């Protein structure tokens, strides 16, 4: 839910043509939770690297899209948002696969 709210915050900034603070991937609640489970419940899981990469793309992409929009490049901002949405989708699919792998399901 936090990442949905974070993406909405980014969309609002684009629509309002304003800037907003987007935390880095280690500071959000998911990032803190994931760091913990990556060292405990999911330790050694084959999906960890992919989840981490996609999570980082979401945060960095939101920052980039907002910056592009503030510089007047709306089309580039929209393209970056498409990439953010893709990274978000793939990241959560990877997370589901990681849970299934760790639980043997």
mmCIF file of N, CA and C in Angstrom:
data_model
loop_
_atom_site.group_PDB
_atom_site.id
_atom_site.type_symbol
_atom_site.label_atom_id
_atom_site.label_comp_id
_atom_site.label_asym_id
_atom_site.label_seq_id
_atom_site.Cartn_x
_atom_site.Cartn_y
_atom_site.Cartn_z
ATOM 1 N N UNK A 1 0.828 -1.197 0.000
ATOM 2 C CA UNK A 1 0.000 0.000 0.000
ATOM 3 C C UNK A 1 0.868 1.254 0.000
ATOM 4 N N UNK A 2 1.992 1.185 0.688
ATOM 5 C CA UNK A 2 2.858 2.358 0.759
ATOM 6 C C UNK A 2 3.367 2.769 -0.618
ATOM 7 N N UNK A 3 3.686 1.780 -1.453
ATOM 8 C CA UNK A 3 4.196 2.130 -2.780
ATOM 9 C C UNK A 3 3.103 2.672 -3.674
ATOM 10 N N UNK A 4 1.888 2.247 -3.473
ATOM 11 C CA UNK A 4 0.778 2.838 -4.220
ATOM 12 C C UNK A 4 0.643 4.299 -3.826
ATOM 13 N N UNK A 5 0.684 4.570 -2.532
ATOM 14 C CA UNK A 5 0.600 5.954 -2.043
ATOM 15 C C UNK A 5 1.786 6.778 -2.553
ATOM 16 N N UNK A 6 2.959 6.173 -2.586
ATOM 17 C CA UNK A 6 4.144 6.873 -3.067
ATOM 18 C C UNK A 6 4.005 7.229 -4.547
ATOM 19 N N UNK A 7 3.508 6.284 -5.333
ATOM 20 C CA UNK A 7 3.322 6.562 -6.758
ATOM 21 C C UNK A 7 2.248 7.629 -6.961
ATOM 22 N N UNK A 8 1.189 7.603 -6.173
ATOM 23 C CA UNK A 8 0.155 8.641 -6.265
ATOM 24 C C UNK A 8 0.759 10.004 -5.955
ATOM 25 N N UNK A 9 1.619 10.053 -4.965
ATOM 26 C CA UNK A 9 2.309 11.298 -4.617
ATOM 27 C C UNK A 9 3.103 11.810 -5.821
ATOM 28 N N UNK A 10 3.756 10.899 -6.522
ATOM 29 C CA UNK A 10 4.494 11.267 -7.725
ATOM 30 C C UNK A 10 3.585 11.756 -8.834
ATOM 31 N N UNK A 11 2.473 11.058 -9.059
ATOM 32 C CA UNK A 11 1.514 11.478 -10.085
ATOM 33 C C UNK A 11 0.943 12.860 -9.753
ATOM 34 N N UNK A 12 0.628 13.086 -8.490
ATOM 35 C CA UNK A 12 0.098 14.397 -8.093
ATOM 36 C C UNK A 12 1.116 15.500 -8.374
ATOM 37 N N UNK A 13 2.387 15.232 -8.093
ATOM 38 C CA UNK A 13 3.430 16.230 -8.360
ATOM 39 C C UNK A 13 3.507 16.539 -9.853
ATOM 40 N N UNK A 14 3.377 15.512 -10.686
ATOM 41 C CA UNK A 14 3.409 15.721 -12.134
ATOM 42 C C UNK A 14 2.212 16.558 -12.573
ATOM 43 N N UNK A 15 1.031 16.188 -12.103
ATOM 44 C CA UNK A 15 -0.179 16.906 -12.506
ATOM 45 C C UNK A 15 -0.192 18.351 -12.003
ATOM 46 N N UNK A 16 0.336 18.561 -10.793
ATOM 47 C CA UNK A 16 0.373 19.903 -10.208
ATOM 48 C C UNK A 16 1.601 20.702 -10.644
ATOM 49 N N UNK A 17 2.493 20.037 -11.374
ATOM 50 C CA UNK A 17 3.749 20.654 -11.815
ATOM 51 C C UNK A 17 4.537 21.206 -10.633
ATOM 52 N N UNK A 18 4.626 20.359 -9.601
ATOM 53 C CA UNK A 18 5.369 20.729 -8.401
ATOM 54 C C UNK A 18 6.404 19.647 -8.110
ATOM 55 N N UNK A 19 7.237 19.922 -7.158
ATOM 56 C CA UNK A 19 8.211 18.937 -6.709
ATOM 57 C C UNK A 19 7.716 18.356 -5.389
ATOM 58 N N UNK A 20 8.155 17.172 -5.071
ATOM 59 C CA UNK A 20 7.792 16.547 -3.804
ATOM 60 C C UNK A 20 8.941 15.657 -3.369
ATOM 61 N N UNK A 21 9.007 15.395 -2.101
ATOM 62 C CA UNK A 21 10.078 14.573 -1.565
ATOM 63 C C UNK A 21 9.728 13.097 -1.727
ATOM 64 N N UNK A 22 10.568 12.375 -2.417
ATOM 65 C CA UNK A 22 10.433 10.934 -2.582
ATOM 66 C C UNK A 22 11.585 10.300 -1.809
ATOM 67 N N UNK A 23 11.282 9.523 -0.780
ATOM 68 C CA UNK A 23 12.370 8.916 0.002
ATOM 69 C C UNK A 23 13.139 7.889 -0.828
ATOM 70 N N UNK A 24 14.356 7.597 -0.401
ATOM 71 C CA UNK A 24 15.098 6.560 -1.124
ATOM 72 C C UNK A 24 14.541 5.195 -0.749
ATOM 73 N N UNK A 25 14.985 4.189 -1.503
ATOM 74 C CA UNK A 25 14.433 2.835 -1.357
ATOM 75 C C UNK A 25 14.771 2.179 -0.029
ATOM 76 N N UNK A 26 15.717 2.705 0.696
ATOM 77 C CA UNK A 26 16.068 2.126 1.991
ATOM 78 C C UNK A 26 15.300 2.764 3.146
ATOM 79 N N UNK A 27 14.677 3.908 2.882
ATOM 80 C CA UNK A 27 13.999 4.650 3.944
ATOM 81 C C UNK A 27 12.505 4.366 4.033
ATOM 82 N N UNK A 28 11.916 3.817 2.991
ATOM 83 C CA UNK A 28 10.475 3.551 3.032
ATOM 84 C C UNK A 28 10.199 2.310 3.885
ATOM 85 N N UNK A 29 8.953 2.151 4.283
ATOM 86 C CA UNK A 29 8.599 1.008 5.138
ATOM 87 C C UNK A 29 8.879 -0.325 4.462
ATOM 88 N N UNK A 30 8.574 -0.430 3.169
ATOM 89 C CA UNK A 30 8.863 -1.675 2.460
ATOM 90 C C UNK A 30 10.362 -1.948 2.463
ATOM 91 N N UNK A 31 11.160 -0.936 2.198
ATOM 92 C CA UNK A 31 12.609 -1.109 2.170
ATOM 93 C C UNK A 31 13.162 -1.587 3.494
ATOM 94 N N UNK A 32 12.657 -1.032 4.579
ATOM 95 C CA UNK A 32 13.110 -1.464 5.913
ATOM 96 C C UNK A 32 12.647 -2.890 6.200
ATOM 97 N N UNK A 33 11.395 -3.214 5.853
ATOM 98 C CA UNK A 33 10.881 -4.564 6.055
ATOM 99 C C UNK A 33 11.648 -5.564 5.193
ATOM 100 N N UNK A 34 11.845 -5.219 3.928
ATOM 101 C CA UNK A 34 12.510 -6.126 3.013
ATOM 102 C C UNK A 34 13.946 -6.397 3.447
ATOM 103 N N UNK A 35 14.607 -5.379 3.929
ATOM 104 C CA UNK A 35 15.979 -5.566 4.414
ATOM 105 C C UNK A 35 16.018 -6.592 5.540
ATOM 106 N N UNK A 36 15.022 -6.540 6.404
ATOM 107 C CA UNK A 36 14.962 -7.484 7.524
ATOM 108 C C UNK A 36 14.691 -8.912 7.036
ATOM 109 N N UNK A 37 13.682 -9.077 6.185
ATOM 110 C CA UNK A 37 13.338 -10.437 5.743
ATOM 111 C C UNK A 37 14.377 -11.006 4.786
ATOM 112 N N UNK A 38 15.112 -10.126 4.090
ATOM 113 C CA UNK A 38 16.166 -10.598 3.195
ATOM 114 C C UNK A 38 17.293 -11.262 3.977
ATOM 115 N N UNK A 39 17.419 -10.880 5.239
ATOM 116 C CA UNK A 39 18.466 -11.456 6.088
ATOM 117 C C UNK A 39 17.941 -12.555 7.005
ATOM 118 N N UNK A 40 16.626 -12.772 6.961
ATOM 119 C CA UNK A 40 16.036 -13.802 7.827
ATOM 120 C C UNK A 40 15.223 -14.779 6.992
ATOM 121 N N UNK A 41 13.950 -14.499 6.787
ATOM 122 C CA UNK A 41 13.027 -15.422 6.122
ATOM 123 C C UNK A 41 13.391 -15.732 4.670
ATOM 124 N N UNK A 42 13.951 -14.763 3.960
ATOM 125 C CA UNK A 42 14.257 -14.957 2.536
ATOM 126 C C UNK A 42 15.755 -15.088 2.275
ATOM 127 N N UNK A 43 16.524 -15.275 3.312
ATOM 128 C CA UNK A 43 17.980 -15.335 3.166
ATOM 129 C C UNK A 43 18.370 -16.380 2.114
ATOM 130 N N UNK A 44 19.211 -15.945 1.156
ATOM 131 C CA UNK A 44 19.678 -16.845 0.115
ATOM 132 C C UNK A 44 18.700 -17.072 -1.024
ATOM 133 N N UNK A 45 17.557 -16.419 -0.987
ATOM 134 C CA UNK A 45 16.536 -16.604 -2.014
ATOM 135 C C UNK A 45 17.031 -16.060 -3.352
ATOM 136 N N UNK A 46 16.733 -16.765 -4.422
ATOM 137 C CA UNK A 46 17.219 -16.399 -5.749
ATOM 138 C C UNK A 46 16.582 -15.125 -6.312
ATOM 139 N N UNK A 47 15.511 -14.638 -5.714
ATOM 140 C CA UNK A 47 14.796 -13.472 -6.230
ATOM 141 C C UNK A 47 15.209 -12.160 -5.557
ATOM 142 N N UNK A 48 16.037 -12.221 -4.540
ATOM 143 C CA UNK A 48 16.355 -11.023 -3.757
ATOM 144 C C UNK A 48 16.953 -9.905 -4.598
ATOM 145 N N UNK A 49 17.903 -10.229 -5.427
ATOM 146 C CA UNK A 49 18.570 -9.210 -6.236
ATOM 147 C C UNK A 49 17.589 -8.512 -7.170
ATOM 148 N N UNK A 50 16.721 -9.279 -7.807
ATOM 149 C CA UNK A 50 15.746 -8.702 -8.727
ATOM 150 C C UNK A 50 14.769 -7.784 -7.988
ATOM 151 N N UNK A 51 14.309 -8.217 -6.836
ATOM 152 C CA UNK A 51 13.385 -7.386 -6.044
ATOM 153 C C UNK A 51 14.068 -6.077 -5.676
ATOM 154 N N UNK A 52 15.292 -6.169 -5.211
ATOM 155 C CA UNK A 52 16.045 -4.977 -4.819
ATOM 156 C C UNK A 52 16.204 -4.019 -5.994
ATOM 157 N N UNK A 53 16.559 -4.546 -7.156
ATOM 158 C CA UNK A 53 16.750 -3.712 -8.350
ATOM 159 C C UNK A 53 15.453 -3.001 -8.753
ATOM 160 N N UNK A 54 14.343 -3.745 -8.759
ATOM 161 C CA UNK A 54 13.075 -3.144 -9.172
ATOM 162 C C UNK A 54 12.577 -2.130 -8.142
ATOM 163 N N UNK A 55 12.796 -2.416 -6.886
ATOM 164 C CA UNK A 55 12.394 -1.479 -5.833
ATOM 165 C C UNK A 55 13.161 -0.168 -5.995
ATOM 166 N N UNK A 56 14.443 -0.271 -6.252
ATOM 167 C CA UNK A 56 15.277 0.914 -6.451
ATOM 168 C C UNK A 56 14.808 1.701 -7.675
ATOM 169 N N UNK A 57 14.443 0.996 -8.755
ATOM 170 C CA UNK A 57 13.961 1.654 -9.972
ATOM 171 C C UNK A 57 12.688 2.452 -9.704
ATOM 172 N N UNK A 58 11.825 1.935 -8.837
ATOM 173 C CA UNK A 58 10.591 2.658 -8.512
ATOM 174 C C UNK A 58 10.937 4.000 -7.871
ATOM 175 N N UNK A 59 11.757 3.972 -6.839
ATOM 176 C CA UNK A 59 12.090 5.216 -6.133
ATOM 177 C C UNK A 59 12.877 6.184 -7.012
ATOM 178 N N UNK A 60 13.903 5.692 -7.668
ATOM 179 C CA UNK A 60 14.720 6.571 -8.505
ATOM 180 C C UNK A 60 13.933 7.076 -9.708
ATOM 181 N N UNK A 61 13.082 6.225 -10.248
ATOM 182 C CA UNK A 61 12.259 6.628 -11.388
ATOM 183 C C UNK A 61 11.268 7.721 -11.033
ATOM 184 N N UNK A 62 10.668 7.618 -9.855
ATOM 185 C CA UNK A 62 9.746 8.678 -9.429
ATOM 186 C C UNK A 62 10.479 10.009 -9.318
ATOM 187 N N UNK A 63 11.641 9.978 -8.702
ATOM 188 C CA UNK A 63 12.436 11.213 -8.571
ATOM 189 C C UNK A 63 12.778 11.774 -9.949
ATOM 190 N N UNK A 64 13.188 10.890 -10.856
ATOM 191 C CA UNK A 64 13.567 11.309 -12.201
ATOM 192 C C UNK A 64 12.372 11.894 -12.950
ATOM 193 N N UNK A 65 11.223 11.241 -12.866
ATOM 194 C CA UNK A 65 10.030 11.724 -13.574
ATOM 195 C C UNK A 65 9.625 13.110 -13.084
ATOM 196 N N UNK A 66 9.678 13.309 -11.793
ATOM 197 C CA UNK A 66 9.316 14.622 -11.242
ATOM 198 C C UNK A 66 10.294 15.683 -11.726
ATOM 199 N N UNK A 67 11.577 15.346 -11.721
ATOM 200 C CA UNK A 67 12.597 16.286 -12.186
ATOM 201 C C UNK A 67 12.403 16.605 -13.676
ATOM 202 N N UNK A 68 12.154 15.579 -14.487
ATOM 203 C CA UNK A 68 11.922 15.802 -15.920
ATOM 204 C C UNK A 68 10.730 16.729 -16.138
ATOM 205 N N UNK A 69 9.676 16.499 -15.391
ATOM 206 C CA UNK A 69 8.481 17.325 -15.523
ATOM 207 C C UNK A 69 8.762 18.765 -15.106
ATOM 208 N N UNK A 70 9.517 18.939 -14.024
ATOM 209 C CA UNK A 70 9.849 20.285 -13.553
ATOM 210 C C UNK A 70 10.692 21.033 -14.592
ATOM 211 N N UNK A 71 11.433 20.282 -15.409
ATOM 212 C CA UNK A 71 12.253 20.887 -16.465
ATOM 213 C C UNK A 71 11.461 21.076 -17.753
ATOM 214 N N UNK A 72 10.164 20.772 -17.702
ATOM 215 C CA UNK A 72 9.291 20.985 -18.847
ATOM 216 C C UNK A 72 9.249 19.846 -19.842
ATOM 217 N N UNK A 73 9.781 18.695 -19.480
ATOM 218 C CA UNK A 73 9.793 17.562 -20.397
ATOM 219 C C UNK A 73 8.745 16.533 -19.965
ATOM 220 N N UNK A 74 7.488 16.871 -20.219
ATOM 221 C CA UNK A 74 6.367 16.051 -19.788
ATOM 222 C C UNK A 74 6.387 14.667 -20.425
ATOM 223 N N UNK A 75 6.718 14.594 -21.710
ATOM 224 C CA UNK A 75 6.737 13.295 -22.394
ATOM 225 C C UNK A 75 7.770 12.353 -21.772
ATOM 226 N N UNK A 76 8.945 12.875 -21.449
ATOM 227 C CA UNK A 76 9.976 12.062 -20.805
ATOM 228 C C UNK A 76 9.510 11.634 -19.416
ATOM 229 N N UNK A 77 8.825 12.524 -18.708
ATOM 230 C CA UNK A 77 8.297 12.188 -17.383
ATOM 231 C C UNK A 77 7.301 11.042 -17.480
ATOM 232 N N UNK A 78 6.419 11.089 -18.464
ATOM 233 C CA UNK A 78 5.440 10.012 -18.648
ATOM 234 C C UNK A 78 6.115 8.697 -18.998
ATOM 235 N N UNK A 79 7.129 8.738 -19.845
ATOM 236 C CA UNK A 79 7.859 7.522 -20.192
ATOM 237 C C UNK A 79 8.524 6.932 -18.954
ATOM 238 N N UNK A 80 9.080 7.786 -18.136
ATOM 239 C CA UNK A 80 9.721 7.319 -16.908
ATOM 240 C C UNK A 80 8.684 6.708 -15.975
ATOM 241 N N UNK A 81 7.492 7.296 -15.904
ATOM 242 C CA UNK A 81 6.425 6.714 -15.094
ATOM 243 C C UNK A 81 6.024 5.338 -15.601
ATOM 244 N N UNK A 82 6.027 5.141 -16.895
ATOM 245 C CA UNK A 82 5.739 3.813 -17.442
ATOM 246 C C UNK A 82 6.774 2.810 -16.951
ATOM 247 N N UNK A 83 8.027 3.234 -16.932
ATOM 248 C CA UNK A 83 9.101 2.371 -16.448
ATOM 249 C C UNK A 83 8.950 2.094 -14.949
ATOM 250 N N UNK A 84 8.500 3.091 -14.194
ATOM 251 C CA UNK A 84 8.246 2.926 -12.758
ATOM 252 C C UNK A 84 7.151 1.889 -12.548
ATOM 253 N N UNK A 85 6.082 2.004 -13.299
ATOM 254 C CA UNK A 85 4.974 1.058 -13.155
ATOM 255 C C UNK A 85 5.414 -0.356 -13.506
ATOM 256 N N UNK A 86 6.225 -0.490 -14.544
ATOM 257 C CA UNK A 86 6.731 -1.804 -14.921
ATOM 258 C C UNK A 86 7.611 -2.379 -13.810
ATOM 259 N N UNK A 87 8.512 -1.570 -13.286
ATOM 260 C CA UNK A 87 9.397 -2.027 -12.202
ATOM 261 C C UNK A 87 8.585 -2.417 -10.975
ATOM 262 N N UNK A 88 7.543 -1.673 -10.681
ATOM 263 C CA UNK A 88 6.687 -1.974 -9.541
ATOM 264 C C UNK A 88 5.996 -3.318 -9.731
ATOM 265 N N UNK A 89 5.444 -3.524 -10.911
ATOM 266 C CA UNK A 89 4.739 -4.782 -11.206
ATOM 267 C C UNK A 89 5.688 -5.981 -11.132
ATOM 268 N N UNK A 90 6.818 -5.874 -11.795
ATOM 269 C CA UNK A 90 7.772 -6.982 -11.817
ATOM 270 C C UNK A 90 8.330 -7.230 -10.415
ATOM 271 N N UNK A 91 8.601 -6.167 -9.679
ATOM 272 C CA UNK A 91 9.126 -6.322 -8.320
ATOM 273 C C UNK A 91 8.179 -7.097 -7.421
ATOM 274 N N UNK A 92 6.895 -6.794 -7.515
ATOM 275 C CA UNK A 92 5.941 -7.522 -6.683
ATOM 276 C C UNK A 92 5.737 -8.954 -7.160
ATOM 277 N N UNK A 93 5.834 -9.191 -8.462
ATOM 278 C CA UNK A 93 5.775 -10.566 -8.959
ATOM 279 C C UNK A 93 6.964 -11.368 -8.439
ATOM 280 N N UNK A 94 8.138 -10.734 -8.433
ATOM 281 C CA UNK A 94 9.339 -11.376 -7.907
ATOM 282 C C UNK A 94 9.197 -11.656 -6.410
ATOM 283 N N UNK A 95 8.601 -10.721 -5.697
ATOM 284 C CA UNK A 95 8.387 -10.915 -4.257
ATOM 285 C C UNK A 95 7.478 -12.116 -4.015
ATOM 286 N N UNK A 96 6.423 -12.233 -4.792
ATOM 287 C CA UNK A 96 5.526 -13.375 -4.669
ATOM 288 C C UNK A 96 6.271 -14.674 -4.967
ATOM 289 N N UNK A 97 7.094 -14.668 -5.996
ATOM 290 C CA UNK A 97 7.898 -15.854 -6.321
ATOM 291 C C UNK A 97 8.869 -16.187 -5.204
ATOM 292 N N UNK A 98 9.434 -15.167 -4.594
ATOM 293 C CA UNK A 98 10.369 -15.393 -3.481
ATOM 294 C C UNK A 98 9.674 -16.034 -2.298
ATOM 295 N N UNK A 99 8.487 -15.567 -1.994
ATOM 296 C CA UNK A 99 7.723 -16.142 -0.876
ATOM 297 C C UNK A 99 7.375 -17.594 -1.188
ATOM 298 N N UNK A 100 6.917 -17.838 -2.410
ATOM 299 C CA UNK A 100 6.574 -19.208 -2.807
ATOM 300 C C UNK A 100 7.797 -20.108 -2.733
ATOM 301 N N UNK A 101 8.931 -19.632 -3.191
ATOM 302 C CA UNK A 101 10.162 -20.420 -3.152
ATOM 303 C C UNK A 101 10.590 -20.715 -1.701
ATOM 304 N N UNK A 102 10.459 -19.733 -0.867
ATOM 305 C CA UNK A 102 10.881 -19.901 0.526
ATOM 306 C C UNK A 102 9.957 -20.791 1.332
ATOM 307 N N UNK A 103 8.691 -20.847 0.899
ATOM 308 C CA UNK A 103 7.737 -21.687 1.631
ATOM 309 C C UNK A 103 7.546 -23.055 0.969
ATOM 310 N N UNK A 104 8.195 -23.234 -0.189
ATOM 311 C CA UNK A 104 8.087 -24.516 -0.883
ATOM 312 C C UNK A 104 6.766 -24.716 -1.587
ATOM 313 N N UNK A 105 6.093 -23.633 -1.961
ATOM 314 C CA UNK A 105 4.784 -23.737 -2.626
ATOM 315 C C UNK A 105 4.866 -23.385 -4.071
#
